[in-house]
Coordinates of C-alpha atoms in Angstrom, one line a residue:
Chain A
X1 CA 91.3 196.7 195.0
X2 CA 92.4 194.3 192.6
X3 CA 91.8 196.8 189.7
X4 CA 92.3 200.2 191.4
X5 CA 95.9 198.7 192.6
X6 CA 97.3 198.2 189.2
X7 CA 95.8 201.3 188.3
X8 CA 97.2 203.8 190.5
X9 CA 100.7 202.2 190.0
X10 CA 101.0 202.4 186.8
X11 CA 99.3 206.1 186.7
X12 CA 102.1 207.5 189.2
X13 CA 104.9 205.6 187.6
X14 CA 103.8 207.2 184.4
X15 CA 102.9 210.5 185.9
X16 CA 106.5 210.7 186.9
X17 CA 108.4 209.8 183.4
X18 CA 106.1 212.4 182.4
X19 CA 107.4 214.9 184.3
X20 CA 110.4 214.1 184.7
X21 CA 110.7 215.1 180.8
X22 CA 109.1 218.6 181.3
X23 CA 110.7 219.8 184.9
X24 CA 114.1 221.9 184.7
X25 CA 117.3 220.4 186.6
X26 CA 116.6 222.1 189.7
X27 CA 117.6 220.8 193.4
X28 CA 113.9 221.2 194.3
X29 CA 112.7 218.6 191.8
X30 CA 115.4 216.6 191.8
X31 CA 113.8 213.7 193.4
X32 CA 111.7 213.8 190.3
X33 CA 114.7 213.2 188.1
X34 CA 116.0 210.5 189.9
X35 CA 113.0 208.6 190.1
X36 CA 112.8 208.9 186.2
X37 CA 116.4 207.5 186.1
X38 CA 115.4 204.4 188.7
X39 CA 112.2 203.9 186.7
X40 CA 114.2 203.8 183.2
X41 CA 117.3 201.3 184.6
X42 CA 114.0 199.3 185.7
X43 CA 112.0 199.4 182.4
X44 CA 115.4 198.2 181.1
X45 CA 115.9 194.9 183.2
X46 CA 111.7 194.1 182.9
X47 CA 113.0 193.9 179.0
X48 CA 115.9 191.8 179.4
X49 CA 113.2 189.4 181.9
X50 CA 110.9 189.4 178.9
X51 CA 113.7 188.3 176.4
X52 CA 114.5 185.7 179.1
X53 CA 110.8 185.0 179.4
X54 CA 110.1 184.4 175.2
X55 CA 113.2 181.7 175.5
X56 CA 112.0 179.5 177.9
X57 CA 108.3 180.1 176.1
X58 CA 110.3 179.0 172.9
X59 CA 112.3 176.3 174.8
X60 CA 108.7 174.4 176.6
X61 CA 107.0 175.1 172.9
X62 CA 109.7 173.3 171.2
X63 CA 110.6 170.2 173.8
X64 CA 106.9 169.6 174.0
X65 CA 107.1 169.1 170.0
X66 CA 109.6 167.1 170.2
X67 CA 108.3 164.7 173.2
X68 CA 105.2 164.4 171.1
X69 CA 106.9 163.5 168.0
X70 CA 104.8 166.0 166.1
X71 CA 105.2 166.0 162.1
X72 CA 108.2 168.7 161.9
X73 CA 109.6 167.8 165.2
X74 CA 113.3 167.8 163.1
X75 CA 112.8 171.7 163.0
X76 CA 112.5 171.8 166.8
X77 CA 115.5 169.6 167.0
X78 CA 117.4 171.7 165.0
X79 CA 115.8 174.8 166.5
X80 CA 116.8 173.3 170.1
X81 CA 120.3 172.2 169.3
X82 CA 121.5 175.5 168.5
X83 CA 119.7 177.7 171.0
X84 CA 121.3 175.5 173.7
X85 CA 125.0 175.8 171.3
X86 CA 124.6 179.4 171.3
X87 CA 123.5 180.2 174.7
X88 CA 126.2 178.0 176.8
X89 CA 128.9 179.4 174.6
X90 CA 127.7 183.1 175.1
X91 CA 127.8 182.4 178.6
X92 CA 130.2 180.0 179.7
X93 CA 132.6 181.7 177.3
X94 CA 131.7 185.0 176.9
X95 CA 130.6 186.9 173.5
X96 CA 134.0 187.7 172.4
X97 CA 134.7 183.5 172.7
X98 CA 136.0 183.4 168.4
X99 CA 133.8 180.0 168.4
X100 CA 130.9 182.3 169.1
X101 CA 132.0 185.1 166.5
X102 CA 132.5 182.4 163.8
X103 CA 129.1 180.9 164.3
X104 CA 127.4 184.3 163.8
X105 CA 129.5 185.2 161.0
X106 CA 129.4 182.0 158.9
X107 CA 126.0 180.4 159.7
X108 CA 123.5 183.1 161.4
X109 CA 124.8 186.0 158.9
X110 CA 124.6 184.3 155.5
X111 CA 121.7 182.4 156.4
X112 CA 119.7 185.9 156.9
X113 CA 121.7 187.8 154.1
X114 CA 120.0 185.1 152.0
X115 CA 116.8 185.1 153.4
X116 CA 116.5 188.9 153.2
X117 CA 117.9 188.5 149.3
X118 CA 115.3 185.9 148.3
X119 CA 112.5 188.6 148.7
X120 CA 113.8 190.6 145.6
X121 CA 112.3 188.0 143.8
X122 CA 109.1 187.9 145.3
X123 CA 108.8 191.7 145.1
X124 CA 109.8 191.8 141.2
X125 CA 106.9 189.0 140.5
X126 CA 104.6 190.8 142.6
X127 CA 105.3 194.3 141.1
X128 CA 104.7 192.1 137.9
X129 CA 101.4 190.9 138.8
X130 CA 100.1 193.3 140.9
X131 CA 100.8 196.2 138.8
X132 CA 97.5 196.2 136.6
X133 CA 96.4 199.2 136.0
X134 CA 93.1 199.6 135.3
X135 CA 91.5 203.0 136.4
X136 CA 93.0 206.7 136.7
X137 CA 94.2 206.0 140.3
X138 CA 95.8 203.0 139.1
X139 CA 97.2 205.0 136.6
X140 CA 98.6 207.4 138.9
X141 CA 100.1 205.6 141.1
X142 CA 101.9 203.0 138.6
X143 CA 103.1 206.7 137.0
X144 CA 104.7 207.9 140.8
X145 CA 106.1 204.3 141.5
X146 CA 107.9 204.4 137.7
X147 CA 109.5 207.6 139.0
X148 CA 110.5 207.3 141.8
X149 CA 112.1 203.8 140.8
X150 CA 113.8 205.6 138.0
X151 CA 114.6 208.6 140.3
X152 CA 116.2 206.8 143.6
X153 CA 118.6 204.8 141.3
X154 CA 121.6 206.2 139.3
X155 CA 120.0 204.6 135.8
X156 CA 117.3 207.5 136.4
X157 CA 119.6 210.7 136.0
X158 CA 121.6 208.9 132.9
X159 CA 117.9 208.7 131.3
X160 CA 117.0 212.6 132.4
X161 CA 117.8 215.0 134.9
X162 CA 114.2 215.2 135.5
X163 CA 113.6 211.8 137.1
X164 CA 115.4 212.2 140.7
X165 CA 113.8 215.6 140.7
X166 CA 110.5 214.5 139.9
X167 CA 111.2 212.0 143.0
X168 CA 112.6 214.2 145.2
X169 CA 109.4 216.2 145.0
X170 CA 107.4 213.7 145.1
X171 CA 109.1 212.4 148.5
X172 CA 109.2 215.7 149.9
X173 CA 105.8 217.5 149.3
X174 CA 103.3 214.9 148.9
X175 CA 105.0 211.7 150.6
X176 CA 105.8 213.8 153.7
X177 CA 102.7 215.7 154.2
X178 CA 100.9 212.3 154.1
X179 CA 103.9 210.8 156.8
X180 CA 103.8 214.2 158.6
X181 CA 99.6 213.3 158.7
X182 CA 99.9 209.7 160.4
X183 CA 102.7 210.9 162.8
X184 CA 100.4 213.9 164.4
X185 CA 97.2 211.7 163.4
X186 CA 99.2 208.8 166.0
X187 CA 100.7 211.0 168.2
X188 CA 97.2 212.2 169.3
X189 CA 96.3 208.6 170.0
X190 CA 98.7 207.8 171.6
X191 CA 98.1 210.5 173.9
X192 CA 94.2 210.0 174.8
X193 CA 95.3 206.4 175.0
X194 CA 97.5 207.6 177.9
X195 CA 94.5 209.9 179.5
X196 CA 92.2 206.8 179.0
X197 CA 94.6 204.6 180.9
X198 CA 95.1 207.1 183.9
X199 CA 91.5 207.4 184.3
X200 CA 90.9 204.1 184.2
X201 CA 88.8 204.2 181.4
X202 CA 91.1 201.4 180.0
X203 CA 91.9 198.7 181.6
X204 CA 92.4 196.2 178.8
X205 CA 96.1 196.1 179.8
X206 CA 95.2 194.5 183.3
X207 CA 92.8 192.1 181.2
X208 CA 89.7 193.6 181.9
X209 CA 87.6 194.6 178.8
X210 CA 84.8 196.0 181.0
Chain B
X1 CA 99.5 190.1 123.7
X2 CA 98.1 188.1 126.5
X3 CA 101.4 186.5 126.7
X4 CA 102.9 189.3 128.0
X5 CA 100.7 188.8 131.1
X6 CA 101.4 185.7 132.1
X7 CA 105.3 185.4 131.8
X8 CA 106.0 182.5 134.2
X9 CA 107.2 183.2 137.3
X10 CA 110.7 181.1 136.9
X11 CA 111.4 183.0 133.9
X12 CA 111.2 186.3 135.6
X13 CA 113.4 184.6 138.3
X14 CA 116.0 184.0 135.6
X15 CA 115.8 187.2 134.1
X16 CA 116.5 188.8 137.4
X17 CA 119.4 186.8 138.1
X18 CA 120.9 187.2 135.0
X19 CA 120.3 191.0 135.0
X20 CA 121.9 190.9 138.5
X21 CA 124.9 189.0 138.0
X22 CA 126.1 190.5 134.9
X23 CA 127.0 194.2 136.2
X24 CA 128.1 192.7 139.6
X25 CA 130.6 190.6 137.5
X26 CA 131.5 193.1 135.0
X27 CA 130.6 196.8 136.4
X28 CA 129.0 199.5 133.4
X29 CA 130.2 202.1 135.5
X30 CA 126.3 204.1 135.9
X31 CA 127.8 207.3 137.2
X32 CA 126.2 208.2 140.7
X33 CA 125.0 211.6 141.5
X34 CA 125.2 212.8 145.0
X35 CA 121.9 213.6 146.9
X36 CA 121.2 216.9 149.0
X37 CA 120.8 214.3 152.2
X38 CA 124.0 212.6 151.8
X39 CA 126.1 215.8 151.2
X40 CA 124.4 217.2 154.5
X41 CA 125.5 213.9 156.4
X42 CA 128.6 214.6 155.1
X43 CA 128.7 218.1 155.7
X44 CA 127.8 217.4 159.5
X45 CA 130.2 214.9 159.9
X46 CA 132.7 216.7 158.3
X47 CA 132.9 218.9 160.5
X48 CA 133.7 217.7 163.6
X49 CA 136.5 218.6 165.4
X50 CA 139.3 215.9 166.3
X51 CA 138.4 214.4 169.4
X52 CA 134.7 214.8 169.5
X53 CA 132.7 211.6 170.6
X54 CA 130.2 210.5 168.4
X55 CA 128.0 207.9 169.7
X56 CA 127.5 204.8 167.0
X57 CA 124.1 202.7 166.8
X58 CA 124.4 199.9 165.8
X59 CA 120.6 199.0 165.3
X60 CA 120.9 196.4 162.3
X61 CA 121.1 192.6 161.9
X62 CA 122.7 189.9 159.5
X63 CA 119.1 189.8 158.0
X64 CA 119.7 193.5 156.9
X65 CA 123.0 193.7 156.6
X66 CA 123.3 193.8 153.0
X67 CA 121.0 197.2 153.0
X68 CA 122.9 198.5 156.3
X69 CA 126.6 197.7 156.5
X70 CA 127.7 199.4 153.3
X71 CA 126.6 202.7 154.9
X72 CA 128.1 201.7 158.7
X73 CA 131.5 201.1 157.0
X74 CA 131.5 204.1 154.9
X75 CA 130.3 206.6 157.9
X76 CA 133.3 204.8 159.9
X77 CA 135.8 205.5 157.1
X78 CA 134.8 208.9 157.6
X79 CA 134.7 209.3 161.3
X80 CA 138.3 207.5 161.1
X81 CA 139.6 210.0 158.8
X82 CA 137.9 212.9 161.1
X83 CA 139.9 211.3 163.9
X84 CA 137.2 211.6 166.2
X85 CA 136.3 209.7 169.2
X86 CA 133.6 206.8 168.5
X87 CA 131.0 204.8 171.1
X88 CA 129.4 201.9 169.8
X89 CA 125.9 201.1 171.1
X90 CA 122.6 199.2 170.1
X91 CA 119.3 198.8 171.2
X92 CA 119.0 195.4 168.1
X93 CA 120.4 192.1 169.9
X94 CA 122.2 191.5 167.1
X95 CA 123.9 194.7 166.6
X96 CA 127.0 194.7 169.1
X97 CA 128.2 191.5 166.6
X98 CA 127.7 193.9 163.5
X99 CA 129.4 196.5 165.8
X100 CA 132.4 193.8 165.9
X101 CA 132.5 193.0 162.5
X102 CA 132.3 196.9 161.3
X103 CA 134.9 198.1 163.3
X104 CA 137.4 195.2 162.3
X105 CA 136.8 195.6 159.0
X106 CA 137.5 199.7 158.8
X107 CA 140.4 201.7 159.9
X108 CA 139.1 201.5 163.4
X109 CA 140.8 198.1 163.7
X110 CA 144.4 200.1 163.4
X111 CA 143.2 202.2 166.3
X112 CA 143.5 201.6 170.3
X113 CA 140.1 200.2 171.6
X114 CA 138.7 201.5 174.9
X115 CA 140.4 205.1 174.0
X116 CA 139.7 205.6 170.5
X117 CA 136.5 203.4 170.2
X118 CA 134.6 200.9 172.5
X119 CA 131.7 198.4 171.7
X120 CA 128.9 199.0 174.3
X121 CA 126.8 196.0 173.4
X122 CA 123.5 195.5 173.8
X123 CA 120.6 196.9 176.1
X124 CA 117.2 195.3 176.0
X125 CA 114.1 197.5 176.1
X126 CA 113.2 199.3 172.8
X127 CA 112.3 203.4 173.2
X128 CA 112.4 203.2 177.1
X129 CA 116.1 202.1 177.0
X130 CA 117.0 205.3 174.2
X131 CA 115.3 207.5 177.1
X132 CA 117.3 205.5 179.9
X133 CA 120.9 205.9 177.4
X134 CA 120.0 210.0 176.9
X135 CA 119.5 210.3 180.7
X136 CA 122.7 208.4 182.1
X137 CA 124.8 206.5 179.2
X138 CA 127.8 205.0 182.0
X139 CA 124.6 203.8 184.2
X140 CA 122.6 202.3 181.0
X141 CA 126.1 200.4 179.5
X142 CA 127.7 199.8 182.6
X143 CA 129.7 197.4 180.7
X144 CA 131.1 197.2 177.5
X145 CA 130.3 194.4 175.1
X146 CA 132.8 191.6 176.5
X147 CA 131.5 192.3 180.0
X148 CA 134.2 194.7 181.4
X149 CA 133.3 198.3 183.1
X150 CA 132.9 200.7 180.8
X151 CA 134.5 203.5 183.4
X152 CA 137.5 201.7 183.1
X153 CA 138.0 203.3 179.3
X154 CA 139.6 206.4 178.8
X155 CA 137.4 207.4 176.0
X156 CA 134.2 207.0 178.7
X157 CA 135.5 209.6 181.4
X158 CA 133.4 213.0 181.5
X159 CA 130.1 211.0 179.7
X160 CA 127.6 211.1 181.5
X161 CA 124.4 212.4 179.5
X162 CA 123.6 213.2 175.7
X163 CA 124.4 216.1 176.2
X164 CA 128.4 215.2 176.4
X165 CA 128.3 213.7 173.2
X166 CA 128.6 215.8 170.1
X167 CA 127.0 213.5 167.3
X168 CA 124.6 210.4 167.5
X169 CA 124.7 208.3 164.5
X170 CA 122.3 205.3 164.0
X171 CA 121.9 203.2 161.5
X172 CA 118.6 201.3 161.7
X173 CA 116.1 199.8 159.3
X174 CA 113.6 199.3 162.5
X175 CA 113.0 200.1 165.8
X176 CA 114.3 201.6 167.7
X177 CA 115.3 203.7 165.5
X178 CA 116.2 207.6 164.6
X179 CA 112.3 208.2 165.7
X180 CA 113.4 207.0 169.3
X181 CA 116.1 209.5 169.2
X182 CA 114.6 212.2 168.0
X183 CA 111.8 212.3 170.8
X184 CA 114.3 210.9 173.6
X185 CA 117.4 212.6 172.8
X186 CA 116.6 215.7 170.6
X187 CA 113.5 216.7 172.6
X188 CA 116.0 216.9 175.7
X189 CA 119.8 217.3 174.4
X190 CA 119.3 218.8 171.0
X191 CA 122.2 216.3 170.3
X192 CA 122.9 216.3 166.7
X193 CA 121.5 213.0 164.7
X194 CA 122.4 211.3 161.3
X195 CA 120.8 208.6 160.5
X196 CA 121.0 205.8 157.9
X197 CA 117.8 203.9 157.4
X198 CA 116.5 201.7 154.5
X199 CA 115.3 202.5 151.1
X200 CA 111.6 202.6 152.0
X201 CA 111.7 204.3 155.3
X202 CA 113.1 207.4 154.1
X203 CA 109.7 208.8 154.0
X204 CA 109.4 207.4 157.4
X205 CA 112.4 209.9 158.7
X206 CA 111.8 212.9 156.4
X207 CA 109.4 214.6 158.6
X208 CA 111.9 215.1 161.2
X209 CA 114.8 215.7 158.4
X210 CA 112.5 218.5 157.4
X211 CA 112.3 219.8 160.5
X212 CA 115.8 220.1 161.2
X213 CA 115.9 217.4 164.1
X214 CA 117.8 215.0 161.8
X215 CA 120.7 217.0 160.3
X216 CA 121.2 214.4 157.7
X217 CA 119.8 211.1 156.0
X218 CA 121.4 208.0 154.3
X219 CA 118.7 206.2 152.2
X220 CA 119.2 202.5 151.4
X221 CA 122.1 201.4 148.9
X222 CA 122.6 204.5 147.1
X223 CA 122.6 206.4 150.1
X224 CA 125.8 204.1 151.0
X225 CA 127.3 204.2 147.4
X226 CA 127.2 208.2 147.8
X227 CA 128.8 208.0 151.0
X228 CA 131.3 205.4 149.5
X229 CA 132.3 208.3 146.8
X230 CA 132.2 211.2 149.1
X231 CA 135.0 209.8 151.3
X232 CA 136.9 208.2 149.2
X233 CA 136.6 204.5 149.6
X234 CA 134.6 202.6 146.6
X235 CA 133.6 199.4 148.7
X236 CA 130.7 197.3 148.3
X237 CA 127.8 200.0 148.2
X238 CA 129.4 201.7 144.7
X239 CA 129.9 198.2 143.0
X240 CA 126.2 196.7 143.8
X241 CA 124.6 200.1 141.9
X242 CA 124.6 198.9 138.3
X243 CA 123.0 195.8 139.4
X244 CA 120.4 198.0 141.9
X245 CA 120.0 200.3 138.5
X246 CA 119.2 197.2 135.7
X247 CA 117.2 195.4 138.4
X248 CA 114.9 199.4 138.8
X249 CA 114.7 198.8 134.9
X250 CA 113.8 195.4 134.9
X251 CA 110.6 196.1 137.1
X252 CA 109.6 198.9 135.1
X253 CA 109.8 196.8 131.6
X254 CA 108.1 194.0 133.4
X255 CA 105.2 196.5 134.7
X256 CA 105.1 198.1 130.9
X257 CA 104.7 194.3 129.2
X258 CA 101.6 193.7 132.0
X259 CA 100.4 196.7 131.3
X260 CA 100.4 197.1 127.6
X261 CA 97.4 195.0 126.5
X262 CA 95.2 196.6 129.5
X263 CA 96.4 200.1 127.2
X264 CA 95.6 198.5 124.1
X265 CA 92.7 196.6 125.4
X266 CA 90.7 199.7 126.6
X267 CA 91.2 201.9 123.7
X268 CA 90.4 199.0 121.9
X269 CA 86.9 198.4 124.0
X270 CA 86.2 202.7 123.8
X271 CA 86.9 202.2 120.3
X272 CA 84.4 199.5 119.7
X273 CA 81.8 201.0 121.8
X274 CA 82.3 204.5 120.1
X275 CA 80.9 202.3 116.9
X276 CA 78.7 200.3 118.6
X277 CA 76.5 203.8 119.9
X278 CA 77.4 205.5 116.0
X279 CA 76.0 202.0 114.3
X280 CA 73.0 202.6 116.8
X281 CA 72.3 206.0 116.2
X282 CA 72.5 205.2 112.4
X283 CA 69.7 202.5 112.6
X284 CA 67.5 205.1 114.6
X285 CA 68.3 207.5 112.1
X286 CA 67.0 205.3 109.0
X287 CA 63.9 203.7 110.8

């Protein structure tokens, strides 16, 4: 009962999503359509729970670092101090409160602007480094990167006309056959994933690898 | 010739900044062509009618910001200029913020908010909260960002579905993304889509650019600088292109100085065993 239960929830809540995509707006099916739209609002607020859920996970992780005094027990200070800031000033004083607004815009932006810059470092060293070539594939694809790194920035058309067409190409014939590839190739997954599940083939979501 | 393959890293750190700074300080003035996908964005946005409503995702963060914005503010500008009717939504917790930054800093900030635009906020729940939007958009964002009902707007009355709004517009380097709305919009609505995505996941979205379900893509920075041109309003996307353009160069020299010796090295190595197998042959030849 334990398993089956679980089971033949989720296969006639997902049975009904499913058809609620594929049956016309008709007032004989309608009782379809609104279950889809009672299912969805649902899916929506077992998010926001799970949001709610990975703070107070982050919250116990953190105080328990700091009660044991652990070696970076400063970051969980810090880490601490402004969760609990943010969180009674989102919701004591709304998110429009200009105290909230000016903390996001002078601390929480630049600090990820910056963090997101500092990685065109790391990419130009490892292009530098990793960029060896040493056999015909290597070859090849050093030659594609070079073009389409010349082709995608306006330096590129200055040099020759023939670099952003060169990378256009190369972005829309063989780049997209290969993408077009993996999105049938997971599509198809995903789908005998879903048959698995409602046959009960695969239970590893209830945490059962049997 | 080895040297070239070990250039220390905090060299190449200086380089960059150097090759960086310079054109963002004082511009060259690379011109910038326009792309097929950019003109069709434009094309499509172009021409709406005054008073459509064109839905706004804001899926983006601060950490992407520098990548995203450019191309929110410049779409804006445009939609602005269209005088068209604009929702703000966004399925990244972060993004009703950058919603309130965008709109402040464009020519929506001269126009009335709740009739002309309205920030949505945020809802939780990835893909499943696109299908919940496409189904029932006044039942998904019951509220607008600051908390208040969003049937209390003008600009909300008569949307109820997707298939009231005439354009969807996202701009997201992630999930969800214009993926999500292409299988839970599109498939449904056949709303119209334009989306604005990073640099490297324009192969990502060109499969459904190809086949027509996105009418139009904005790839990375120079996706934003073309935009920028297009309506009018050189901002921050236009002036960061030199830099984006040096910095393309300064990989490829950097790839050419680590790659030279491996050149010169293996002709080198076929050349020496082209004479190693001829100085062989020769001593079977003579004994």
């Amino acid at each position: 009962m334990k398993t089956y239960l679980p089971v033949l929830i989720m296969t006639v809540i997902a049975l009904l999503i499913i058809l609620d995509f594929f049956v016309a707006d008709a007032p004989s099916v309608q009782w379809i359509k609104s279950s889809g739209l009672v299912l969805r609002s649902w899916g929506i607020v077992i998010a926001a729970f799970a949001m709610g859920l990975g703070a107070v996970n982050l919250l116990r992780r953190h105080t328990v670092a700091v009660s044991r005094r652990e070696p970076e027990a400063f970051y969980s200070v810090l880490l601490l101090g402004s969760m609990l800031v943010v969180m009674v000033l989102g919701i004591a004083s709304g998110t429009d409160n200009p105290t909230y607004s000016f903390l996001f815009n002078n601390i929480l932006s630049p600090a990820s602007a910056t963090m997101y810059a500092s990685i065109a470092f790391y990419i130009v060293t490892a292009a530098y480094r990793s960029f060896s070539a040493k056999s015909l594939e290597s070859w090849v694809l050093l030659i594609t990167a070079v073009i389409v790194m010349l082709g995608k920035a306006p330096i590129g058309s200055v040099i020759s006309d023939i670099f952003p067409k060169a990378a256009d190409w190369i972005q829309a014939i063989p780049n997209t056959a290969g993408m077009r590839a993996i999105v049938m190739g997971a599509a198809l997954g995903v789908v005998s994933s879903a048959v698995k599940m409602f046959l009960g083939l695969d239970r590893t979501y209830l945490g059962l690898h049997d | 010739m080895e040297r070239l393959q070990s250039i220390p890293k905090a060299w190449i750190y200086v380089i960059l900044v150097v090759v960086l700074a310079g054109p963002l300080l004082k511009p060259i003035g690379i011109p910038i062509p326009i792309s097929e996908e950019v003109s069709k964005s434009f094309q499509a946005i172009d021409s709406l009618a005054p008073g459509s409503v064109v839905v706004f995702g804001f899926d983006y963060s601060p950490g992407n910001a520098a990548e995203m914005e450019p191309q929110a503010l410049a779409i804006l500008e445009h939609l602005a200029e269209k005088q068209v009717k604009v929702i703000g939504i966004s399925f990244q917790v972060q993004g009703p913020e950058m919603a309130t930054k965008a709109f402040a800093n464009t020519s929506w900030a001269e126009k009335e908010y709740g009739v002309d635009y309205v920030n949505l906020g945020y809802r939780a729940g990835g893909q499943a909260a696109v299908a919940a939007f496409a189904t029932d958009i006044p039942g998904t964002f019951s509220t607008d960002y600051s908390g208040k009902p969003s049937s209390s707007f003008p600009i909300m009355q008569g949307i109820k579905t997707a298939g009231d709004i005439d354009m969807i517009i996202t701009i997201a380097p992630g999930q969800p993304g214009p993926e999500d709305y292409v299988r839970q919009v599109y498939g449904t609505y056949k709303t119209r889509i334009i989306a604005g995505v990073p640099a490297v996941a324009i192969t990502q979205v060109a499969p459904y650019v190809q086949a027509g379900q996105i009418e139009g893509i904005l790839g990375g920075l120079p996706g934003a600088a073309e935009c920028e041109i297009l309506v009018q309003k050189r901002g921050q996307a236009v002036a960061a292109m030199d830099a984006q353009s040096l910095a393309h160069l300064l990989i490829i020299v950097l790839i050419a100085f680590r790659n030279i010796p491996n050149f010169f090295g293996a002709k080198e190595a076929r050349a020496q065993s082209m004479s190693d197998r001829t100085h062989h042959a020769g001593r079977g030849g003579r004994s």
